[in-house]
């Protein structure tokens, strides 16, 4: 039986500009089974899950559950649960961690400040390997389980540090999907070899663009524009580029002028238009055929800094 991931791959659908949007990620360890809406259908207290969703709404923070790769019997939570907070904006990217016995304590966090990049002394700086988050939630889409869980297990068995399963990264049809923190770049159709290359680059503060969906720090037009500049100008520094401005332009189809700046003073203007992916394909397994929006980069122009 065909899956949404198979259809997307067969149609050579580009993943650029499809990453989930979040300036800051709050990740809570929660072993055991996950439902389709994991924050309210797992062993996490559903009242706490709903309250966390409400607290994060509109702040730029995205809350997700994580668990160690492997078998996930219907077991009790560990005595202490790992918690990570990561901010992804270039020049202020950070990753901090702590543990908790009472996830409800996280409701005391200042979500608006976290979304703005202020950690307020939360936890301790994470000094270990970058985090490699693989979406494995088969209750949301079976491709995430069929493709994501074997990838997470293979990485863990081969000794790759920092690997976690995560509840939802969006874009099931690009499974296995991956998010790497602290820089927040997402990847499509990842293999174990891909992940190892991506993580080695992150350790060197570099970004791999092959298979990249974009940085979660930016909205979709900005994701596509920033990736286009990286590829056109051969920029791989993790903190080198910033999306300065995204301006919608009136017209028959949605399109934007995106300004991208380099830390060395260079500036680019990137024209991005929204298209429809054809022919129709399922955006998730079991879903109706649709034409997912895609971000088409029309032009990349280097401009004087004053015009950026």
Coordinates of C-alpha atoms in Angstrom, one line a residue:
X1 CA 0.0 0.0 0.0
X2 CA 1.3 3.4 -1.0
X3 CA 2.1 5.9 1.8
X4 CA 2.2 9.7 1.9
X5 CA 6.0 9.5 2.1
X6 CA 6.3 7.3 -0.9
X7 CA 4.0 9.6 -2.9
X8 CA 6.1 12.7 -1.9
X9 CA 9.3 11.0 -2.8
X10 CA 8.0 9.6 -6.2
X11 CA 6.9 13.1 -7.1
X12 CA 10.3 14.6 -6.1
X13 CA 8.5 17.1 -3.8
X14 CA 11.0 19.7 -2.4
X15 CA 11.1 20.0 1.4
X16 CA 12.5 23.5 1.4
X17 CA 10.4 26.0 3.4
X18 CA 8.3 23.3 5.2
X19 CA 9.8 23.3 8.7
X20 CA 7.7 23.7 11.7
X21 CA 7.9 27.3 13.0
X22 CA 9.2 27.9 16.5
X23 CA 11.8 30.3 17.8
X24 CA 12.0 28.2 21.0
X25 CA 11.4 24.6 21.7
X26 CA 10.3 23.1 25.1
X27 CA 10.9 19.4 25.2
X28 CA 9.6 17.2 28.0
X29 CA 10.6 13.5 28.4
X30 CA 7.5 11.3 28.5
X31 CA 8.0 7.6 28.0
X32 CA 5.2 5.2 27.1
X33 CA 2.6 5.5 24.3
X34 CA 1.7 8.7 22.6
X35 CA -1.7 9.6 21.1
X36 CA -2.2 11.8 18.0
X37 CA -2.3 14.9 20.3
X38 CA 0.4 13.7 22.6
X39 CA 0.3 16.5 25.1
X40 CA -3.2 15.5 26.1
X41 CA -3.0 11.8 25.2
X42 CA 0.0 10.3 26.9
X43 CA 1.1 9.5 30.4
X44 CA 1.6 13.3 30.9
X45 CA -1.3 14.6 32.9
X46 CA -3.7 15.9 30.2
X47 CA -4.6 19.0 32.3
X48 CA -0.9 19.9 32.4
X49 CA -0.6 19.2 28.7
X50 CA -3.6 21.5 27.9
X51 CA -2.2 24.2 30.2
X52 CA 1.2 24.0 28.6
X53 CA -0.3 24.4 25.1
X54 CA -2.3 27.4 26.3
X55 CA 0.7 29.0 28.0
X56 CA 2.8 28.6 24.8
X57 CA 0.2 29.9 22.4
X58 CA 1.4 33.0 20.6
X59 CA 4.8 33.2 22.3
X60 CA 7.0 31.6 19.7
X61 CA 7.4 28.5 22.0
X62 CA 6.5 25.0 20.7
X63 CA 6.0 22.3 23.3
X64 CA 6.7 18.6 22.4
X65 CA 7.3 15.4 24.2
X66 CA 10.4 13.2 23.7
X67 CA 11.4 9.7 24.7
X68 CA 14.5 7.5 24.4
X69 CA 14.6 5.3 21.2
X70 CA 13.5 1.7 21.6
X71 CA 10.5 -0.3 22.8
X72 CA 7.8 1.8 24.4
X73 CA 5.7 -0.5 26.7
X74 CA 2.9 1.0 28.7
X75 CA 5.2 1.9 31.6
X76 CA 5.3 4.5 34.3
X77 CA 7.3 7.7 33.9
X78 CA 10.9 7.7 35.3
X79 CA 11.4 9.3 38.8
X80 CA 12.9 12.3 37.0
X81 CA 12.0 13.5 33.5
X82 CA 14.5 15.3 31.3
X83 CA 13.6 18.7 30.1
X84 CA 15.2 20.8 27.4
X85 CA 14.6 24.4 26.3
X86 CA 16.3 25.5 23.0
X87 CA 16.2 28.9 21.3
X88 CA 17.0 28.9 17.6
X89 CA 17.5 32.5 16.5
X90 CA 21.0 33.0 14.9
X91 CA 23.4 34.9 17.2
X92 CA 21.4 33.9 20.2
X93 CA 21.0 30.1 19.8
X94 CA 21.2 28.2 23.1
X95 CA 20.2 24.9 24.6
X96 CA 19.6 24.4 28.3
X97 CA 18.5 21.4 30.3
X98 CA 17.2 20.2 33.7
X99 CA 15.2 17.4 35.1
X100 CA 11.9 17.5 37.0
X101 CA 9.6 15.2 38.9
X102 CA 6.6 17.5 38.5
X103 CA 6.1 18.7 34.9
X104 CA 3.4 21.0 36.1
X105 CA 6.2 23.2 37.6
X106 CA 7.0 24.1 34.0
X107 CA 3.8 26.2 33.9
X108 CA 5.7 28.7 36.0
X109 CA 8.1 29.5 33.1
X110 CA 7.9 32.9 31.4
X111 CA 6.9 31.7 27.9
X112 CA 6.9 35.1 26.4
X113 CA 10.5 35.6 27.6
X114 CA 11.6 32.2 26.3
X115 CA 10.1 32.9 22.9
X116 CA 12.0 36.2 22.8
X117 CA 15.3 34.3 23.6
X118 CA 15.6 35.0 27.3
X119 CA 16.1 31.8 29.3
X120 CA 15.9 33.5 32.7
X121 CA 18.5 31.1 34.2
X122 CA 16.4 28.0 33.4
X123 CA 18.4 24.8 34.1
X124 CA 22.0 24.6 33.0
X125 CA 23.7 25.1 29.7
X126 CA 23.7 21.8 27.7
X127 CA 27.3 20.9 27.1
X128 CA 26.7 17.5 25.5
X129 CA 26.1 16.5 21.9
X130 CA 23.5 18.4 19.8
X131 CA 20.0 17.0 20.0
X132 CA 18.8 14.9 17.1
X133 CA 15.0 14.6 17.3
X134 CA 13.3 12.0 15.0
X135 CA 9.5 12.1 14.7
X136 CA 8.2 8.7 15.5
X137 CA 4.5 9.3 16.4
X138 CA 2.6 6.7 14.4
X139 CA -0.7 7.9 15.9
X140 CA -0.3 11.1 13.9
X141 CA 0.9 9.3 10.8
X142 CA 2.0 5.8 10.2
X143 CA 5.0 7.0 8.1
X144 CA 6.5 8.5 11.3
X145 CA 6.4 5.1 12.9
X146 CA 7.3 3.0 9.9
X147 CA 10.3 5.2 8.9
X148 CA 11.1 7.3 11.9
X149 CA 11.4 4.6 14.6
X150 CA 13.8 2.4 12.7
X151 CA 16.0 5.5 12.1
X152 CA 16.0 6.5 15.8
X153 CA 16.8 2.9 16.8
X154 CA 19.6 2.6 14.3
X155 CA 21.2 5.8 15.4
X156 CA 21.0 4.8 19.1
X157 CA 22.4 1.4 18.4
X158 CA 25.4 2.8 16.5
X159 CA 26.3 5.1 19.5
X160 CA 25.1 8.4 18.2
X161 CA 24.6 10.7 21.2
X162 CA 21.7 13.1 21.7
X163 CA 19.1 11.0 19.8
X164 CA 15.5 11.3 21.0
X165 CA 12.1 10.4 19.5
X166 CA 9.8 13.4 19.3
X167 CA 6.0 13.6 19.0
X168 CA 5.5 15.9 16.1
X169 CA 7.6 17.9 13.6
X170 CA 5.0 18.3 10.8
X171 CA 5.3 17.2 7.2
X172 CA 4.6 13.5 7.7
X173 CA 5.1 13.0 3.9
X174 CA 8.8 13.9 4.4
X175 CA 9.4 11.0 6.9
X176 CA 11.8 10.3 8.4
X177 CA 11.8 13.9 9.6
X178 CA 14.5 15.3 11.8
X179 CA 15.1 18.4 13.9
X180 CA 18.6 19.3 15.2
X181 CA 19.0 21.6 18.2
X182 CA 20.2 24.2 19.2
X183 CA 20.2 25.7 15.7
X184 CA 16.7 24.5 14.8
X185 CA 17.2 23.2 11.3
X186 CA 14.8 20.5 10.1
X187 CA 15.5 17.7 7.6
X188 CA 13.5 15.5 5.3
X189 CA 13.9 11.8 4.3
X190 CA 16.8 11.5 6.7
X191 CA 19.1 8.4 6.7
X192 CA 21.5 7.4 9.5
X193 CA 24.4 8.5 7.3
X194 CA 22.7 11.9 6.7
X195 CA 22.1 12.4 10.5
X196 CA 25.7 11.6 11.3
X197 CA 26.9 14.1 8.7
X198 CA 24.4 16.8 9.9
X199 CA 25.5 16.3 13.6
X200 CA 29.2 16.5 12.8
X201 CA 28.6 19.7 10.9
X202 CA 26.6 21.2 13.8
X203 CA 29.5 20.3 16.2
X204 CA 31.6 22.5 13.9
X205 CA 28.9 25.2 13.9
X206 CA 28.0 24.5 10.3
X207 CA 24.7 23.8 8.5
X208 CA 24.2 21.0 5.9
X209 CA 21.6 22.2 3.3
X210 CA 21.0 18.8 1.5
X211 CA 17.6 17.6 2.4
X212 CA 17.0 20.7 4.7
X213 CA 13.4 21.9 5.3
X214 CA 14.6 25.2 6.8
X215 CA 15.2 26.8 10.2
X216 CA 12.3 26.8 12.6
X217 CA 13.3 30.4 13.6
X218 CA 11.7 31.7 10.5
X219 CA 8.3 31.6 8.8
X220 CA 8.0 29.5 5.6
X221 CA 9.0 32.2 3.1
X222 CA 12.0 33.1 5.3
X223 CA 13.0 29.5 5.5
X224 CA 13.1 29.1 1.8
X225 CA 14.9 32.4 1.3
X226 CA 17.6 31.7 3.8
X227 CA 18.3 28.2 2.3
X228 CA 18.5 29.7 -1.1
X229 CA 21.1 32.2 0.0
X230 CA 23.1 29.5 1.7
X231 CA 23.2 27.5 -1.5
X232 CA 23.7 30.4 -3.9
X233 CA 26.4 32.1 -1.8
X234 CA 27.9 28.9 -0.4
X235 CA 27.3 30.0 3.2
X236 CA 27.4 27.2 5.8
X237 CA 28.1 29.0 9.1
X238 CA 25.3 28.2 11.6
X239 CA 25.0 31.8 12.8
X240 CA 26.0 33.6 9.6
X241 CA 22.6 34.5 8.2
X242 CA 19.5 36.3 9.6
X243 CA 16.2 36.9 8.0
X244 CA 15.9 40.6 8.6
X245 CA 12.5 41.3 7.0
X246 CA 9.7 39.4 5.2
X247 CA 7.3 41.7 3.2
X248 CA 4.2 40.4 1.5
X249 CA 3.8 41.8 -2.0
X250 CA 0.4 42.3 -3.6
X251 CA -0.4 40.2 -6.6
X252 CA -2.4 37.4 -8.1
X253 CA -0.5 34.7 -6.1
X254 CA 1.0 35.1 -2.6
X255 CA 4.6 36.2 -2.8
X256 CA 7.2 37.9 -0.6
X257 CA 10.3 40.0 -0.7
X258 CA 12.7 38.6 2.0
X259 CA 15.8 40.4 3.2
X260 CA 18.6 38.2 4.4
X261 CA 21.7 39.6 6.1
X262 CA 25.2 38.0 6.6
X263 CA 27.2 38.8 9.7
X264 CA 30.0 40.0 7.4
X265 CA 27.8 42.8 6.1
X266 CA 26.5 41.3 2.9
X267 CA 22.7 41.5 2.1
X268 CA 20.4 39.7 -0.2
X269 CA 16.8 40.2 -1.4
X270 CA 15.0 37.0 -2.2
X271 CA 11.7 36.8 -4.0
X272 CA 9.6 33.9 -2.8
X273 CA 6.2 32.9 -4.4
X274 CA 3.7 30.4 -3.1
X275 CA 2.9 27.6 -5.5
X276 CA 0.7 24.5 -5.3
X277 CA 2.3 21.0 -5.5
X278 CA 0.9 19.1 -8.4
X279 CA -0.4 16.5 -9.2
X280 CA -2.4 16.2 -6.0
X281 CA -1.0 13.8 -3.4
X282 CA -1.9 12.9 0.2
X283 CA -0.4 15.2 2.8
X284 CA -0.7 12.4 5.4
X285 CA -1.6 8.7 5.2
X286 CA -5.3 8.2 4.9
X287 CA -5.9 11.8 4.1
X288 CA -7.6 13.2 1.1
X289 CA -5.6 14.2 -2.0
X290 CA -4.4 17.7 -1.8
X291 CA -2.0 20.2 -3.3
X292 CA 0.4 21.3 -0.5
X293 CA 1.6 24.8 -0.6
X294 CA 5.2 25.1 -1.7
X295 CA 7.7 28.0 -1.4
X296 CA 9.2 28.7 -4.8
X297 CA 12.4 30.9 -4.8
X298 CA 12.0 33.2 -7.9
X299 CA 15.1 35.3 -7.5
X300 CA 18.2 35.8 -5.2
X301 CA 19.9 39.2 -5.6
X302 CA 22.8 40.5 -3.6
X303 CA 22.2 44.2 -2.8
X304 CA 24.1 47.0 -1.0
X305 CA 23.7 46.8 2.8
X306 CA 21.7 50.1 2.7
X307 CA 19.1 48.5 0.6
X308 CA 18.9 45.2 2.5

